[in-house]
Amino acid sequence: MTKRSKEKKKKSFVWIIIHMCFGAIIGGTLGPLIYGSYYDVISDGIIDIGKFIETYALEIYAITSVSIFVTSLVLTIIGRKKFMESVTREDEIYDEDIMSMAMGATGIAMMTSFIMFIPVIKVVFFNPHRWQSLTSFIIFLVVVLGCIVLQNKLVEDLKKAYPEKRGDVYDMSFKKDLIASFDEREKSIMHEASFKAYEITSKLIFGLTIGFLFLSVIIDINLGLVFTLLAVMATMNISYVYYCIKLEKAK
């Protein structure tokens, strides 16, 4: 480690301490004021939001799922068109930006539909209005199956341009087969993007944990969610450190 690196590390440590003290002062001063002045307002607001979600569970689920699915569909149509035009022109680097966005959007659409379908089951399926249960189930099937079909179209186009690419969307080992067919440049980009995603996700989980802990002081919420977030964050960090050590030894 160079002298400059040591000095930079010392300065970083000092700034961390300053930020921690500054945050403690602000939190210790404003926390009790906000808690005392707006306790009822915050508590009632959160309860009202919960009631609103329960009342309009189907509408929220339908609008959110269908909106993301339609966005995925539009991106897929535009992305495939631009990509195939680029392949036809034999560009040095194919135009696959929008197609990549479409692939990501289909994944988000399926994930959102799965996650939001669980609370909808609780609210809607035990509702005397059977049409709501049927509607939510139809939306779920359309979004999930539609996204799978869109992903397959995107992968098939990718194979036309890159014959060496392997993987079938309808196969459980699709992701593994596709990654195995990547070249070194693609793997390098994937690894760098994964690290960026890891950093962002770690910060998000940390922020959510602090937020839920703060809410637990104001209203009675299940702390199981907080401990779940902490478990996820711990798993991410432990896995990251473990594979850093393992890969370093392998090289």
XYZ file of C-alpha atoms in Angstrom:
251
model
C 0.000 0.000 0.000
C 1.415 3.387 -1.037
C 1.717 6.425 1.210
C -1.005 8.187 -0.742
C -3.348 5.230 -0.340
C -2.758 5.186 3.428
C -3.488 8.897 3.708
C -6.646 8.508 1.631
C -7.768 5.625 3.835
C -7.208 7.674 6.990
C -9.184 10.591 5.568
C -12.022 8.246 4.567
C -12.164 6.849 8.095
C -12.287 10.357 9.580
C -15.136 11.359 7.266
C -17.075 8.214 8.199
C -16.810 9.157 11.887
C -17.878 12.745 11.108
C -20.904 11.550 9.116
C -21.906 9.140 11.892
C -21.711 11.880 14.525
C -23.579 14.315 12.294
C -26.320 11.732 11.677
C -26.568 10.936 15.391
C -26.986 14.630 16.241
C -29.693 15.151 13.615
C -31.478 11.933 14.520
C -31.282 12.602 18.248
C -32.610 16.135 17.803
C -35.275 15.739 15.144
C -36.345 12.180 15.987
C -38.178 12.964 19.236
C -39.693 16.125 17.724
C -41.085 14.276 14.702
C -42.155 11.310 16.793
C -43.976 13.520 19.311
C -45.558 15.944 16.850
C -46.583 13.648 14.029
C -47.086 10.289 15.737
C -50.854 10.197 15.192
C -50.632 11.619 11.680
C -48.036 9.073 10.535
C -49.789 6.186 12.254
C -53.220 7.065 10.832
C -51.705 7.654 7.380
C -50.116 4.204 7.304
C -53.360 2.582 8.455
C -55.295 4.457 5.754
C -52.821 3.288 3.104
C -53.300 -0.319 4.274
C -57.097 0.019 4.062
C -56.828 1.592 0.609
C -54.686 -1.305 -0.637
C -57.137 -3.860 0.771
C -60.113 -2.063 -0.776
C -58.570 -1.700 -4.245
C -56.293 -4.760 -4.238
C -57.562 -6.067 -7.577
C -57.396 -2.669 -9.282
C -53.836 -2.017 -8.046
C -52.728 -5.493 -9.103
C -54.372 -5.250 -12.523
C -53.071 -1.760 -13.352
C -49.519 -2.488 -12.165
C -49.182 -5.912 -13.807
C -50.812 -4.962 -17.104
C -48.864 -1.671 -17.335
C -45.493 -3.389 -16.922
C -46.531 -6.157 -19.328
C -47.621 -3.662 -21.997
C -44.323 -1.802 -21.520
C -42.479 -5.103 -22.006
C -44.512 -5.838 -25.135
C -43.780 -2.430 -26.679
C -40.070 -2.677 -25.850
C -39.969 -6.179 -27.333
C -41.568 -5.099 -30.601
C -39.304 -2.057 -30.991
C -36.197 -3.867 -29.739
C -36.609 -6.854 -32.059
C -37.192 -4.570 -35.041
C -34.106 -2.436 -34.370
C -31.962 -5.478 -33.612
C -32.893 -7.377 -36.768
C -32.394 -4.234 -38.871
C -28.926 -3.903 -37.352
C -28.174 -7.555 -38.138
C -29.381 -7.088 -41.713
C -27.086 -4.059 -42.115
C -24.247 -6.178 -40.692
C -23.263 -3.457 -38.230
C -19.981 -3.928 -36.418
C -21.862 -3.805 -33.098
C -25.497 -4.860 -33.229
C -28.132 -2.500 -31.815
C -29.460 -4.597 -28.938
C -29.943 -1.948 -26.225
C -33.741 -1.814 -26.412
C -33.925 -5.579 -26.768
C -31.914 -5.940 -23.546
C -34.308 -3.507 -21.850
C -37.212 -5.625 -23.093
C -35.675 -8.769 -21.606
C -35.258 -7.012 -18.274
C -38.803 -5.632 -18.414
C -40.312 -9.082 -18.980
C -38.429 -10.364 -15.941
C -39.709 -7.462 -13.822
C -43.255 -8.045 -15.092
C -43.211 -11.713 -14.076
C -41.619 -10.976 -10.706
C -44.125 -8.201 -9.960
C -47.055 -10.379 -10.972
C -45.873 -13.238 -8.725
C -45.176 -11.025 -5.695
C -48.343 -8.928 -5.900
C -50.524 -11.978 -6.590
C -49.927 -13.270 -3.039
C -51.640 -10.392 -1.167
C -54.318 -10.300 -3.874
C -55.138 -13.946 -3.082
C -55.654 -12.998 0.564
C -57.956 -10.084 -0.223
C -59.747 -11.171 -3.397
C -60.041 -14.952 -3.287
C -61.966 -14.817 -0.013
C -64.255 -12.129 -1.404
C -67.869 -13.116 -2.129
C -67.558 -11.564 -5.617
C -66.238 -14.540 -7.598
C -65.594 -12.459 -10.723
C -62.758 -10.666 -8.929
C -60.998 -13.940 -8.182
C -61.372 -15.094 -11.792
C -60.171 -11.740 -13.165
C -57.036 -11.688 -11.007
C -56.195 -15.279 -11.964
C -56.638 -14.538 -15.691
C -54.392 -11.453 -15.426
C -51.767 -13.540 -13.631
C -51.747 -16.208 -16.347
C -51.729 -13.698 -19.217
C -48.818 -11.700 -17.783
C -46.638 -14.672 -16.799
C -47.230 -16.780 -19.916
C -47.065 -13.706 -22.160
C -43.689 -12.709 -20.714
C -42.321 -16.211 -21.231
C -43.361 -16.086 -24.900
C -41.779 -12.627 -25.314
C -38.540 -13.804 -23.730
C -38.455 -16.785 -26.091
C -38.878 -14.469 -29.110
C -35.998 -12.300 -27.898
C -33.713 -15.291 -27.313
C -34.510 -16.768 -30.718
C -33.587 -13.464 -32.389
C -30.372 -13.418 -30.393
C -29.507 -16.909 -31.642
C -30.032 -15.824 -35.251
C -27.373 -13.147 -34.848
C -25.111 -15.209 -32.591
C -25.353 -18.897 -33.635
C -22.950 -19.887 -30.847
C -25.490 -18.835 -28.192
C -27.293 -21.699 -26.477
C -30.258 -22.033 -24.146
C -33.987 -22.618 -24.309
C -36.388 -20.383 -22.340
C -38.653 -23.364 -21.711
C -35.785 -25.305 -20.132
C -35.006 -25.021 -16.398
C -31.277 -24.754 -17.181
C -31.784 -21.869 -19.650
C -29.778 -19.269 -17.738
C -26.919 -21.685 -17.057
C -26.718 -22.758 -20.725
C -26.874 -19.168 -21.979
C -24.114 -17.932 -19.656
C -21.936 -20.915 -20.600
C -22.080 -19.748 -24.223
C -20.882 -16.209 -23.394
C -17.422 -15.125 -24.511
C -14.917 -13.517 -22.119
C -16.011 -9.956 -22.946
C -19.673 -10.730 -22.237
C -18.794 -12.497 -18.992
C -16.659 -9.538 -17.905
C -19.545 -7.124 -18.543
C -21.949 -9.444 -16.731
C -19.668 -9.678 -13.682
C -19.170 -5.910 -13.502
C -22.916 -5.298 -13.857
C -23.596 -7.918 -11.162
C -21.278 -6.123 -8.747
C -23.038 -2.811 -9.420
C -26.379 -4.526 -8.790
C -24.982 -5.998 -5.558
C -23.914 -2.554 -4.338
C -27.260 -0.932 -5.157
C -29.255 -3.798 -3.628
C -27.193 -3.708 -0.430
C -27.883 0.006 -0.016
C -31.581 -0.473 -0.752
C -31.944 -3.314 1.773
C -30.093 -1.285 4.393
C -32.380 1.712 3.780
C -35.522 -0.437 3.934
C -34.343 -2.048 7.171
C -33.797 1.332 8.814
C -37.170 2.519 7.493
C -39.057 -0.496 8.862
C -37.290 -0.203 12.210
C -38.399 3.424 12.376
C -41.984 2.427 11.525
C -41.936 -0.273 14.198
C -41.507 2.508 16.771
C -44.552 4.363 15.457
C -46.949 1.498 14.710
C -47.170 -2.166 15.599
C -45.654 -4.010 12.623
C -44.212 -7.486 12.370
C -40.445 -7.321 12.899
C -40.122 -10.585 10.982
C -39.835 -8.527 7.792
C -36.919 -6.561 9.277
C -35.084 -9.734 10.269
C -35.777 -11.202 6.811
C -34.140 -8.173 5.180
C -31.193 -8.461 7.557
C -30.872 -12.171 6.723
C -30.868 -11.379 2.984
C -28.240 -8.665 3.443
C -26.083 -10.966 5.591
C -26.372 -13.762 3.025
C -25.335 -11.411 0.216
C -22.303 -10.121 2.075
C -21.171 -13.528 3.346
C -21.581 -15.047 -0.139
C -19.659 -12.163 -1.679
C -16.738 -12.510 0.730
C -16.733 -16.318 0.404
C -16.531 -16.268 -3.402
C -13.929 -13.505 -3.386
C -11.689 -15.739 -1.258
C -12.501 -18.858 -3.296
C -11.879 -17.198 -6.662
C -8.672 -15.588 -5.409
C -7.321 -18.986 -4.359
C -8.395 -20.515 -7.684
C -6.252 -17.976 -9.546
